[in-house]
Tab-separated table of C-alpha atoms and ligand atoms in Angstrom:
chain	number	residue	atom	x	y	z
A	30	MET	CA	0.000	0.000	0.000
A	31	SER	CA	1.385	3.428	-0.923
A	32	LEU	CA	1.923	6.166	1.661
A	33	TYR	CA	-0.937	8.189	0.180
A	34	GLU	CA	-3.234	5.169	0.396
A	35	ASN	CA	-2.254	4.969	4.088
A	36	THR	CA	-3.293	8.617	4.524
A	37	GLN	CA	-6.592	8.014	2.742
A	38	LYS	CA	-7.271	4.903	4.816
A	39	THR	CA	-6.729	6.806	8.059
A	40	ILE	CA	-8.958	9.667	6.883
A	41	LYS	CA	-11.667	7.178	5.849
A	42	LYS	CA	-11.648	5.521	9.274
A	43	ALA	CA	-12.226	8.875	10.982
A	44	ALA	CA	-14.806	9.921	8.378
A	45	ASP	CA	-16.747	6.695	8.966
A	46	THR	CA	-16.561	7.066	12.763
A	47	MET	CA	-17.902	10.638	12.719
A	48	LYS	CA	-20.214	10.078	9.732
A	49	LEU	CA	-18.552	12.850	7.745
A	50	SER	CA	-20.458	14.346	4.827
A	51	LYS	CA	-19.820	13.127	1.292
A	52	GLU	CA	-18.657	16.637	0.228
A	53	ILE	CA	-15.789	16.814	2.737
A	54	ARG	CA	-14.764	13.220	2.006
A	55	GLN	CA	-14.465	14.130	-1.683
A	56	ILE	CA	-12.565	17.310	-0.901
A	57	MET	CA	-10.073	15.426	1.284
A	58	ASP	CA	-9.585	12.642	-1.237
A	59	GLU	CA	-7.258	14.410	-3.679
A	60	PRO	CA	-4.943	17.429	-3.369
A	61	GLU	CA	-6.184	20.799	-4.605
A	62	ARG	CA	-3.078	21.407	-6.652
A	63	ILE	CA	-0.141	19.315	-7.827
A	64	LEU	CA	2.750	21.047	-9.505
A	65	GLU	CA	5.507	18.964	-11.055
A	66	VAL	CA	8.547	20.873	-12.207
A	67	ASN	CA	11.597	19.832	-14.211
A	68	PHE	CA	14.579	22.119	-14.230
A	69	HIS	CA	18.313	21.868	-14.676
A	70	ILE	CA	21.417	22.701	-12.680
A	71	HIS	CA	24.996	23.127	-13.869
A	72	ARG	CA	27.173	20.641	-11.971
A	73	ASP	CA	30.691	21.702	-10.983
A	74	SER	CA	31.935	19.108	-13.499
A	75	GLY	CA	30.408	21.182	-16.313
A	76	GLU	CA	27.571	18.722	-16.914
A	77	ILE	CA	23.920	19.717	-16.973
A	78	GLN	CA	21.666	17.703	-14.682
A	79	MET	CA	17.897	17.573	-15.018
A	80	VAL	CA	16.032	17.535	-11.692
A	81	ARG	CA	12.384	16.754	-10.925
A	82	GLY	CA	10.537	18.479	-8.096
A	83	PHE	CA	7.023	18.826	-6.731
A	84	ARG	CA	4.949	21.279	-4.728
A	85	ILE	CA	1.597	19.938	-3.654
A	86	GLN	CA	-1.175	21.844	-1.888
A	87	HIS	CA	-3.494	19.287	-0.365
A	88	ASN	CA	-6.121	21.599	1.089
A	89	THR	CA	-6.268	25.329	1.826
A	90	LEU	CA	-9.771	25.715	3.305
A	91	ARG	CA	-8.329	26.770	6.678
A	92	GLY	CA	-5.590	29.060	5.351
A	93	PRO	CA	-2.435	29.181	3.228
A	94	GLY	CA	-0.698	25.898	2.474
A	95	LYS	CA	2.026	24.965	4.979
A	96	GLY	CA	4.609	22.224	4.712
A	97	GLY	CA	8.277	21.455	4.362
A	98	ILE	CA	10.569	20.890	1.419
A	99	ARG	CA	12.280	17.508	1.306
A	100	TYR	CA	15.434	16.798	-0.709
A	101	HIS	CA	15.796	13.042	-1.094
A	102	PRO	CA	16.722	10.666	-3.944
A	103	GLN	CA	13.514	8.649	-3.414
A	104	VAL	CA	11.104	11.592	-3.375
A	105	ASP	CA	8.069	10.884	-5.567
A	106	MET	CA	4.661	12.393	-6.102
A	107	GLY	CA	2.876	9.825	-3.924
A	108	GLU	CA	5.112	10.540	-0.937
A	109	VAL	CA	4.705	14.310	-1.312
A	110	LYS	CA	0.901	13.886	-1.594
A	111	ALA	CA	0.857	11.868	1.651
A	112	LEU	CA	3.033	14.387	3.475
A	113	ALA	CA	0.836	17.267	2.234
A	114	GLY	CA	-2.300	15.456	3.418
A	115	TRP	CA	-0.797	14.909	6.881
A	116	MET	CA	-0.035	18.648	7.043
A	117	THR	CA	-3.711	19.475	6.374
A	118	ILE	CA	-4.687	17.286	9.327
A	119	LYS	CA	-1.834	18.461	11.588
A	120	CYS	CA	-2.511	22.187	11.161
A	121	ALA	CA	-6.197	21.586	11.936
A	122	VAL	CA	-5.411	19.456	15.030
A	123	VAL	CA	-3.388	22.288	16.571
A	124	ASP	CA	-5.837	24.846	15.198
A	125	ILE	CA	-3.376	27.070	13.390
A	126	PRO	CA	-4.762	28.942	10.358
A	127	TYR	CA	-3.056	26.933	7.661
A	128	GLY	CA	-3.905	24.267	5.156
A	129	GLY	CA	-1.561	21.454	4.197
A	130	ALA	CA	1.167	21.425	1.557
A	131	LYS	CA	4.547	19.811	0.910
A	132	GLY	CA	7.439	20.064	-1.489
A	133	GLY	CA	9.984	17.548	-2.626
A	134	VAL	CA	12.987	17.434	-4.922
A	135	GLU	CA	14.299	14.124	-6.245
A	136	ILE	CA	17.995	14.513	-5.444
A	137	ASP	CA	20.639	13.375	-2.980
A	138	PRO	CA	21.859	16.708	-1.571
A	139	ARG	CA	24.821	14.988	0.100
A	140	GLU	CA	26.343	14.589	-3.379
A	141	LEU	CA	26.164	18.322	-4.160
A	142	SER	CA	28.678	21.056	-3.423
A	143	GLU	CA	27.403	24.086	-1.511
A	144	GLY	CA	27.223	26.079	-4.754
A	145	GLU	CA	25.241	23.319	-6.482
A	146	LEU	CA	22.859	23.116	-3.505
A	147	GLU	CA	22.194	26.852	-3.640
A	148	GLN	CA	21.644	26.685	-7.408
A	149	LEU	CA	19.261	23.724	-6.993
A	150	THR	CA	17.270	25.582	-4.364
A	151	ARG	CA	17.047	28.796	-6.387
A	152	GLU	CA	16.008	26.948	-9.588
A	153	TYR	CA	13.358	24.958	-7.698
A	154	ILE	CA	11.946	28.073	-6.031
A	155	ALA	CA	11.987	30.022	-9.300
A	156	THR	CA	9.818	27.317	-10.881
A	157	ILE	CA	7.324	27.060	-7.998
A	158	ALA	CA	7.325	30.805	-7.112
A	159	PRO	CA	3.962	31.534	-8.810
A	160	ILE	CA	2.100	29.221	-6.407
A	161	ILE	CA	3.866	30.007	-3.108
A	162	GLY	CA	3.746	33.231	-1.096
A	163	PRO	CA	3.242	34.549	2.457
A	164	ARG	CA	-0.541	34.242	2.084
A	165	LYS	CA	-0.656	31.381	-0.433
A	166	ASP	CA	1.699	28.601	0.593
A	167	VAL	CA	4.565	28.790	3.091
A	168	PRO	CA	7.342	26.149	2.877
A	169	ALA	CA	9.713	25.086	5.691
A	170	PRO	CA	12.600	22.633	6.159
A	171	ASP	CA	12.121	18.859	6.125
A	172	VAL	CA	14.463	15.928	5.565
A	173	TYR	CA	17.898	17.132	4.311
A	174	THR	CA	16.943	20.813	4.147
A	175	ASN	CA	17.854	23.408	6.772
A	176	GLY	CA	17.865	27.076	7.800
A	177	LYS	CA	20.503	28.122	5.295
A	178	ILE	CA	18.461	26.583	2.463
A	179	MET	CA	15.340	28.387	3.738
A	180	ASN	CA	17.273	31.687	3.593
A	181	TRP	CA	17.951	31.028	-0.107
A	182	VAL	CA	14.235	30.224	-0.571
A	183	ALA	CA	13.230	33.627	0.866
A	184	ASP	CA	15.839	35.503	-1.155
A	185	GLU	CA	14.937	33.806	-4.449
A	186	TYR	CA	11.234	34.423	-3.854
A	187	ARG	CA	11.975	38.114	-3.161
A	188	LYS	CA	13.645	38.432	-6.569
A	189	HIS	CA	10.444	37.290	-8.287
A	190	TYR	CA	7.901	38.936	-5.976
A	191	PRO	CA	9.545	41.856	-4.129
A	192	SER	CA	7.673	42.959	-1.003
A	193	ASP	CA	8.313	43.969	2.625
A	194	ASP	CA	6.759	40.687	3.731
A	195	TYR	CA	8.964	38.396	1.662
A	196	LEU	CA	10.554	36.750	4.731
A	197	ALA	CA	7.125	35.310	5.615
A	198	VAL	CA	7.171	33.171	2.455
A	199	VAL	CA	9.152	30.484	4.295
A	200	THR	CA	9.792	29.432	7.903
A	201	GLY	CA	12.683	27.646	9.576
A	202	LYS	CA	15.098	30.393	8.487
A	203	THR	CA	18.237	31.147	10.490
A	204	LEU	CA	17.904	33.445	13.498
A	205	ASP	CA	19.781	36.296	11.788
A	206	ASN	CA	17.378	36.183	8.859
A	207	GLY	CA	13.904	36.231	10.418
A	208	GLY	CA	13.976	32.784	12.052
A	209	SER	CA	12.244	32.299	15.403
A	210	LEU	CA	13.859	31.543	18.721
A	211	GLY	CA	12.771	28.121	19.938
A	212	ARG	CA	12.303	26.619	16.436
A	213	ASP	CA	15.281	24.200	16.753
A	214	SER	CA	13.791	22.153	19.547
A	215	ALA	CA	10.102	22.971	18.885
A	216	THR	CA	9.157	19.565	17.461
A	217	ALA	CA	10.615	17.739	20.451
A	218	ASP	CA	9.313	20.317	22.953
A	219	GLY	CA	5.821	20.063	21.494
A	220	GLY	CA	5.840	16.267	21.829
A	221	VAL	CA	7.025	16.414	25.428
A	222	HIS	CA	4.217	18.880	26.297
A	223	VAL	CA	1.684	16.393	24.880
A	224	LEU	CA	3.176	13.577	26.997
A	225	GLU	CA	3.161	15.837	30.050
A	226	ALA	CA	-0.534	16.605	29.514
A	227	TYR	CA	-1.218	12.868	29.264
A	228	PHE	CA	0.725	12.064	32.447
A	229	GLU	CA	-1.088	14.884	34.267
A	230	LYS	CA	-4.384	13.340	33.166
A	231	ILE	CA	-3.545	9.802	34.323
A	232	GLY	CA	-1.676	10.918	37.461
A	233	GLU	CA	1.758	9.647	36.442
A	234	SER	CA	5.136	11.323	36.020
A	235	PHE	CA	8.233	11.071	33.823
A	236	GLU	CA	10.369	9.926	36.770
A	237	GLY	CA	12.062	6.586	36.109
A	238	LYS	CA	10.296	5.853	32.805
A	239	THR	CA	12.554	3.977	30.381
A	240	ILE	CA	12.854	5.358	26.854
A	241	ALA	CA	14.179	4.063	23.541
A	242	VAL	CA	14.521	6.223	20.441
A	243	GLN	CA	14.703	5.153	16.800
A	244	GLY	CA	16.331	8.038	14.894
A	245	PHE	CA	18.818	10.309	16.621
A	246	GLY	CA	18.599	13.427	14.458
A	247	ASN	CA	17.148	16.831	15.236
A	248	ALA	CA	13.784	15.612	16.509
A	249	GLY	CA	14.957	12.424	18.268
A	250	ASN	CA	17.977	13.685	20.129
A	251	HIS	CA	16.298	16.882	21.339
A	252	ALA	CA	13.375	14.802	22.639
A	253	VAL	CA	15.478	12.351	24.639
A	254	ARG	CA	17.545	15.152	26.117
A	255	ILE	CA	14.398	16.890	27.360
A	256	LEU	CA	12.875	13.637	28.639
A	257	GLN	CA	16.125	12.769	30.406
A	258	SER	CA	16.091	16.148	32.144
A	259	LYS	CA	12.595	15.281	33.399
A	260	GLY	CA	13.747	12.019	35.014
A	261	CYS	CA	13.371	9.450	32.195
A	262	LYS	CA	16.085	6.851	31.647
A	263	LEU	CA	17.438	6.472	28.081
A	264	ILE	CA	18.135	2.757	27.508
A	265	ALA	CA	18.497	2.550	23.707
A	266	ALA	CA	19.019	4.722	20.648
A	267	THR	CA	19.622	4.036	16.957
A	268	ASP	CA	20.465	5.955	13.813
A	269	SER	CA	20.482	4.749	10.195
A	270	LYS	CA	23.397	2.376	10.918
A	271	GLY	CA	22.008	0.767	14.078
A	272	GLY	CA	22.756	1.832	17.632
A	273	VAL	CA	23.247	1.067	21.280
A	274	LYS	CA	21.376	-0.560	24.183
A	275	ASN	CA	22.329	-0.213	27.840
A	276	LEU	CA	19.573	-1.162	30.278
A	277	ALA	CA	21.360	0.686	33.080
A	278	GLY	CA	20.850	3.898	31.104
A	279	PHE	CA	23.229	6.270	29.323
A	280	ASP	CA	23.552	9.989	28.811
A	281	ALA	CA	21.865	11.494	25.731
A	282	VAL	CA	24.316	14.409	25.444
A	283	LYS	CA	27.331	12.091	25.595
A	284	ALA	CA	25.659	9.779	23.062
A	285	LEU	CA	25.308	12.641	20.569
A	286	GLU	CA	28.919	13.742	21.055
A	287	LEU	CA	30.160	10.186	20.532
A	288	LYS	CA	27.852	9.607	17.542
A	289	GLU	CA	29.320	12.687	15.854
A	290	ALA	CA	32.906	11.880	16.777
A	291	LYS	CA	32.737	8.204	15.769
A	292	GLY	CA	30.336	8.384	12.837
A	293	GLY	CA	27.356	6.559	14.318
A	294	LEU	CA	25.753	5.349	17.534
A	295	ALA	CA	26.682	1.693	16.970
A	296	LYS	CA	30.378	2.672	16.959
A	297	ALA	CA	29.826	4.457	20.282
A	298	ALA	CA	28.138	1.475	21.988
A	299	ALA	CA	31.167	0.323	24.005
A	300	ASP	CA	31.948	3.862	25.228
A	301	LEU	CA	28.352	4.146	26.419
A	302	GLY	CA	28.703	0.886	28.381
A	303	GLY	CA	26.233	-0.888	26.109
A	304	GLU	CA	25.896	-3.361	23.276
A	305	VAL	CA	25.265	-2.838	19.568
A	306	ILE	CA	21.667	-3.256	18.397
A	307	THR	CA	19.866	-3.032	15.062
A	308	ASN	CA	16.847	-0.958	14.053
A	309	ASP	CA	14.680	-4.080	14.345
A	310	ASP	CA	16.003	-4.772	17.882
A	311	ILE	CA	15.046	-1.316	19.125
A	312	LEU	CA	11.430	-1.717	18.014
A	313	ALA	CA	11.216	-4.959	20.024
A	314	LEU	CA	12.748	-3.528	23.200
A	315	ASP	CA	10.835	-3.700	26.474
A	316	CYS	CA	10.550	-0.031	27.467
A	317	ASP	CA	7.942	2.393	28.780
A	318	ILE	CA	8.174	4.889	25.910
A	319	LEU	CA	9.264	4.131	22.350
A	320	LEU	CA	9.998	7.255	20.327
A	321	LEU	CA	9.864	6.814	16.563
A	322	ALA	CA	11.951	9.645	15.168
A	323	ALA	CA	13.380	8.361	11.882
A	324	LEU	CA	11.263	7.657	8.815
A	325	GLU	CA	7.921	6.420	7.481
A	326	ASN	CA	6.746	2.787	7.595
A	327	GLN	CA	8.943	1.554	10.435
A	328	VAL	CA	6.312	-0.369	12.412
A	329	ARG	CA	4.468	-2.576	9.955
A	330	GLU	CA	2.246	-5.639	9.919
A	331	ASP	CA	5.317	-7.917	9.627
A	332	ASN	CA	7.139	-6.596	12.731
A	333	VAL	CA	4.365	-5.150	14.914
A	334	GLY	CA	4.124	-8.432	16.832
A	335	THR	CA	7.586	-7.807	18.324
A	336	VAL	CA	6.720	-4.400	19.851
A	337	LYS	CA	6.657	-4.444	23.670
A	338	ALA	CA	6.515	-0.724	24.527
A	339	LYS	CA	3.338	0.452	26.271
A	340	LEU	CA	3.490	3.933	24.836
A	341	ILE	CA	4.573	4.938	21.329
A	342	CYS	CA	5.329	8.525	20.385
A	343	GLU	CA	5.562	9.407	16.699
A	344	LEU	CA	8.057	12.207	16.165
A	345	ALA	CA	8.569	11.057	12.579
A	346	ASN	CA	5.803	11.396	9.990
A	347	GLY	CA	3.990	8.149	9.231
A	348	PRO	CA	6.248	5.683	11.103
A	349	THR	CA	3.373	3.272	11.831
A	350	THR	CA	1.267	1.762	9.038
A	351	PRO	CA	-2.543	1.717	9.501
A	352	GLU	CA	-2.550	-2.105	9.856
A	353	ALA	CA	0.175	-2.040	12.533
A	354	HIS	CA	-1.656	0.784	14.300
A	355	GLU	CA	-4.840	-1.288	14.597
A	356	LYS	CA	-2.892	-4.219	16.071
A	357	LEU	CA	-1.132	-2.014	18.614
A	358	VAL	CA	-4.407	-0.416	19.694
A	359	ALA	CA	-5.966	-3.880	20.044
A	360	ASN	CA	-3.040	-4.787	22.333
A	361	GLY	CA	-3.723	-1.773	24.553
A	362	VAL	CA	-0.722	0.282	23.413
A	363	ILE	CA	-1.216	4.054	23.639
A	364	ILE	CA	0.002	5.781	20.461
A	365	PHE	CA	0.536	9.505	20.201
A	366	PRO	CA	0.168	10.070	16.456
A	367	ASP	CA	2.525	12.182	14.350
A	368	VAL	CA	-0.173	14.754	13.528
A	369	LEU	CA	-0.257	15.722	17.198
A	370	PHE	CA	3.074	14.574	18.630
A	371	ASN	CA	5.391	16.310	16.128
A	372	SER	CA	3.166	19.374	15.613
A	373	GLY	CA	5.328	21.673	17.767
A	374	GLY	CA	7.529	22.303	14.716
A	375	VAL	CA	4.739	23.695	12.559
A	376	THR	CA	3.284	25.603	15.493
A	377	VAL	CA	6.533	27.504	16.046
A	378	SER	CA	6.778	27.940	12.270
A	379	PHE	CA	3.430	29.695	12.544
A	380	TYR	CA	4.906	31.953	15.261
A	381	GLU	CA	7.849	32.721	12.958
A	382	TRP	CA	5.422	33.671	10.162
A	383	GLU	CA	3.444	35.901	12.543
A	384	GLN	CA	6.670	37.617	13.666
A	385	ASN	CA	7.779	38.164	10.048
A	386	LEU	CA	4.440	39.661	9.008
A	387	ALA	CA	4.357	41.952	12.060
A	388	HIS	CA	8.120	42.733	11.729
A	389	GLU	CA	8.612	41.602	15.337
A	390	LYS	CA	11.105	39.440	17.208
A	391	TRP	CA	9.656	37.469	20.137
A	392	THR	CA	11.650	36.264	23.142
A	393	LYS	CA	12.391	32.589	23.657
A	394	GLU	CA	10.183	32.695	26.762
A	395	LYS	CA	7.205	34.060	24.830
A	396	VAL	CA	7.546	31.364	22.152
A	397	ALA	CA	7.922	28.620	24.791
A	398	GLU	CA	4.916	29.842	26.772
A	399	LYS	CA	2.680	29.971	23.699
A	400	LEU	CA	3.829	26.518	22.569
A	401	VAL	CA	3.030	24.859	25.935
A	402	LYS	CA	-0.422	26.410	25.928
A	403	SER	CA	-1.110	25.400	22.353
A	404	GLN	CA	0.072	21.777	22.708
A	405	LYS	CA	-1.834	21.236	25.952
A	406	GLN	CA	-4.968	22.659	24.367
A	407	ALA	CA	-4.539	20.335	21.372
A	408	PHE	CA	-4.149	17.361	23.730
A	409	ALA	CA	-7.280	18.363	25.654
A	410	ASP	CA	-9.295	18.843	22.430
A	411	MET	CA	-8.129	15.492	21.087
A	412	ASP	CA	-8.745	13.686	24.399
A	413	LYS	CA	-12.298	15.050	24.520
A	414	VAL	CA	-13.004	13.660	21.045
A	415	ALA	CA	-11.407	10.317	21.996
A	416	ASN	CA	-13.810	10.082	24.951
A	417	GLU	CA	-16.787	11.207	22.902
A	418	PHE	CA	-16.260	8.486	20.270
A	419	LYS	CA	-14.528	5.946	22.577
A	420	THR	CA	-11.724	5.766	20.069
A	421	ASP	CA	-7.917	5.809	19.863
A	422	TYR	CA	-5.863	8.989	19.777
A	423	ARG	CA	-5.030	8.846	16.061
A	424	ASN	CA	-8.654	8.493	15.054
A	425	ALA	CA	-9.569	11.247	17.518
A	426	CYS	CA	-6.998	13.615	15.971
A	427	TYR	CA	-8.376	12.976	12.486
A	428	ILE	CA	-11.984	13.486	13.643
A	429	LEU	CA	-11.008	16.730	15.368
A	430	ALA	CA	-9.221	17.942	12.232
A	431	LEU	CA	-12.015	16.926	9.844
A	432	ARG	CA	-14.568	18.742	11.997
A	433	ARG	CA	-12.523	21.927	11.789
A	434	ILE	CA	-12.063	21.534	8.033
A	435	GLU	CA	-15.810	20.962	7.641
A	436	GLN	CA	-16.465	24.120	9.659
A	437	ALA	CA	-14.171	26.125	7.350
A	438	PHE	CA	-15.981	24.651	4.348
A	439	ASN	CA	-19.388	25.622	5.790
A	440	GLU	CA	-18.186	29.162	6.544
A	441	LYS	CA	-16.859	29.525	3.014
A	442	HIS	CA	-20.128	28.172	1.621
A	443	SER	CA	-22.338	30.493	3.630
A	444	ALA	CA	-20.153	33.482	2.696
A	445	ALA	CA	-20.571	32.498	-0.954
A	446	ALA	CA	-24.334	32.131	-0.516
A	447	HIS	CA	-24.337	35.715	0.720
A	448	GLY	CA	-22.406	36.833	-2.315
A	449	PHE	CA	-18.992	37.276	-0.628
A	450	GLY	CA	-17.122	34.873	-2.798
A	451	LYS	CA	-17.294	32.002	-5.145
A	452	VAL	CA	-17.056	28.419	-3.878
B	11	NAD	P1	17.224	14.233	10.800
B	11	NAD	O1	17.714	14.026	9.411
B	11	NAD	O2	17.835	15.269	11.662
B	11	NAD	O3	17.332	12.846	11.629
B	11	NAD	C1	16.897	11.610	11.149
B	11	NAD	C2	17.553	10.526	11.985
B	11	NAD	O4	17.028	9.260	11.607
B	11	NAD	C3	19.065	10.429	11.795
B	11	NAD	O5	19.655	10.144	13.053
B	11	NAD	C4	19.230	9.221	10.872
B	11	NAD	O6	20.483	8.569	11.039
B	11	NAD	C5	18.098	8.361	11.385
B	11	NAD	N1	17.652	7.331	10.465
B	11	NAD	C6	17.528	7.385	9.127
B	11	NAD	N2	17.086	6.194	8.686
B	11	NAD	C7	16.906	5.415	9.766
B	11	NAD	C8	16.463	4.078	9.969
B	11	NAD	N3	16.106	3.297	8.950
B	11	NAD	N4	16.390	3.628	11.242
B	11	NAD	C9	16.765	4.410	12.276
B	11	NAD	N5	17.195	5.643	12.143
B	11	NAD	C10	17.278	6.131	10.910
B	11	NAD	O7	15.659	14.437	10.665
B	11	NAD	P2	14.657	15.056	11.735
B	11	NAD	O8	14.455	16.479	11.412
B	11	NAD	O9	15.048	14.638	13.114
B	11	NAD	O10	13.328	14.303	11.268
B	11	NAD	C11	13.075	12.954	11.656
B	11	NAD	C12	11.612	12.665	11.368
B	11	NAD	O11	10.814	13.606	12.079
B	11	NAD	C13	11.197	12.796	9.885
B	11	NAD	O12	10.173	11.850	9.636
B	11	NAD	C14	10.606	14.194	9.812
B	11	NAD	O13	9.666	14.323	8.751
B	11	NAD	C15	9.931	14.258	11.185
B	11	NAD	N6	9.683	15.612	11.631
B	11	NAD	C16	10.703	16.455	11.937
B	11	NAD	C17	10.427	17.753	12.341
B	11	NAD	C18	11.526	18.691	12.725
B	11	NAD	O14	11.207	19.830	13.105
B	11	NAD	N7	12.778	18.292	12.680
B	11	NAD	C19	9.102	18.184	12.425
B	11	NAD	C20	8.063	17.306	12.130
B	11	NAD	C21	8.380	15.999	11.728
């Protein structure tokens, strides 16, 4: 099953549970706009290389499109459609005024020089510039893109559409170029706030909980550092080449230093007093909290039977397939779905956009305070829906989001009926 079919299946489950109208089902079924672009870059070798890219706006009923740009050799239209669809749901779950979008370029950026990377970014933005904009569609970083690349995005857009608001065309920029304080750790922070709200509800605490993390990049390593500071014990971590397990616990900060110095967590296992494990081993580890912070489709029907964690937190997008999700729920596992758990990143992106439009610079404290409030509200809204329909948290998030999208549709419709616009 393709990633987009997974998205559609999850939407259908929620739509059936809440008895969603036929109109909204149809609207959610396919993206509003798919742009495929083909452009060329001049390689340092003198060769010309053709590159394919996409920008997809899944739904903009609630506001401008919002979603990252991914540079990856396996990017395809189906993946970008799925990621754009998840953004529509995510922005509605946290109730920020955006729709869902995503961009992707089929390239391995690790094979490009800095000059080639800048050229690639500028060519891609030049070709998609007519459909993006501060009030149309606002990109951000995703896999293998970063703040420096987002600065090039803003600058290239400015060349085509000069305006005082050009910085608001993209978020995740560097701090000296309109980026927001608190954006670096926002995805992890947002997830931890959701967990905190859950523990407050069930009367438990972080103290002594064992954690394992698959994926030790930006999202994963920030999350375990924060959880460790709250009293959790890190017992396993992996990156793309495997990792380390030490049931006595090891330090997340030291693990990151060693990973960088030695070129991978598995190579640091002995120094962390542990043993080498694979990415399959970590999924099967007996722990209180399993953080999935790597890629899509990690927990599937063929390996879900090995999972022993009681709580799964999805920092990555789409790490659990719909079939595996149903089995986990049947086994009593609590899953915090990606569309809620990793939403802190897009929420602080929204704060960056607000700051850019207002030409303001907020303090770290202000950003942090707003993020806590927003994530706890999203948890409470989702939990209420879960109780109302006696359903799992993923289904509850999708129901919550679809309700808000339906409301935006109805408002647009009634405005049109009164002659304010065309539907
Ligand atoms: P990153 O590139 O910084 O880190 C990814 C990590 O996953 C790396 O440690 C890499 O070695 C590891 N990895 C890759 N393949 C793996 C595999 N097969 N098994 C185990 N580990 C593997 O990326 P990131 O920004 O931390 O993003 C991770 C996930 O979180 C992605 O799915 C991304 O879409 C999602 N996400 C990130 C943010 C954010 O703000 N960073 C926001 C929302 C969602």
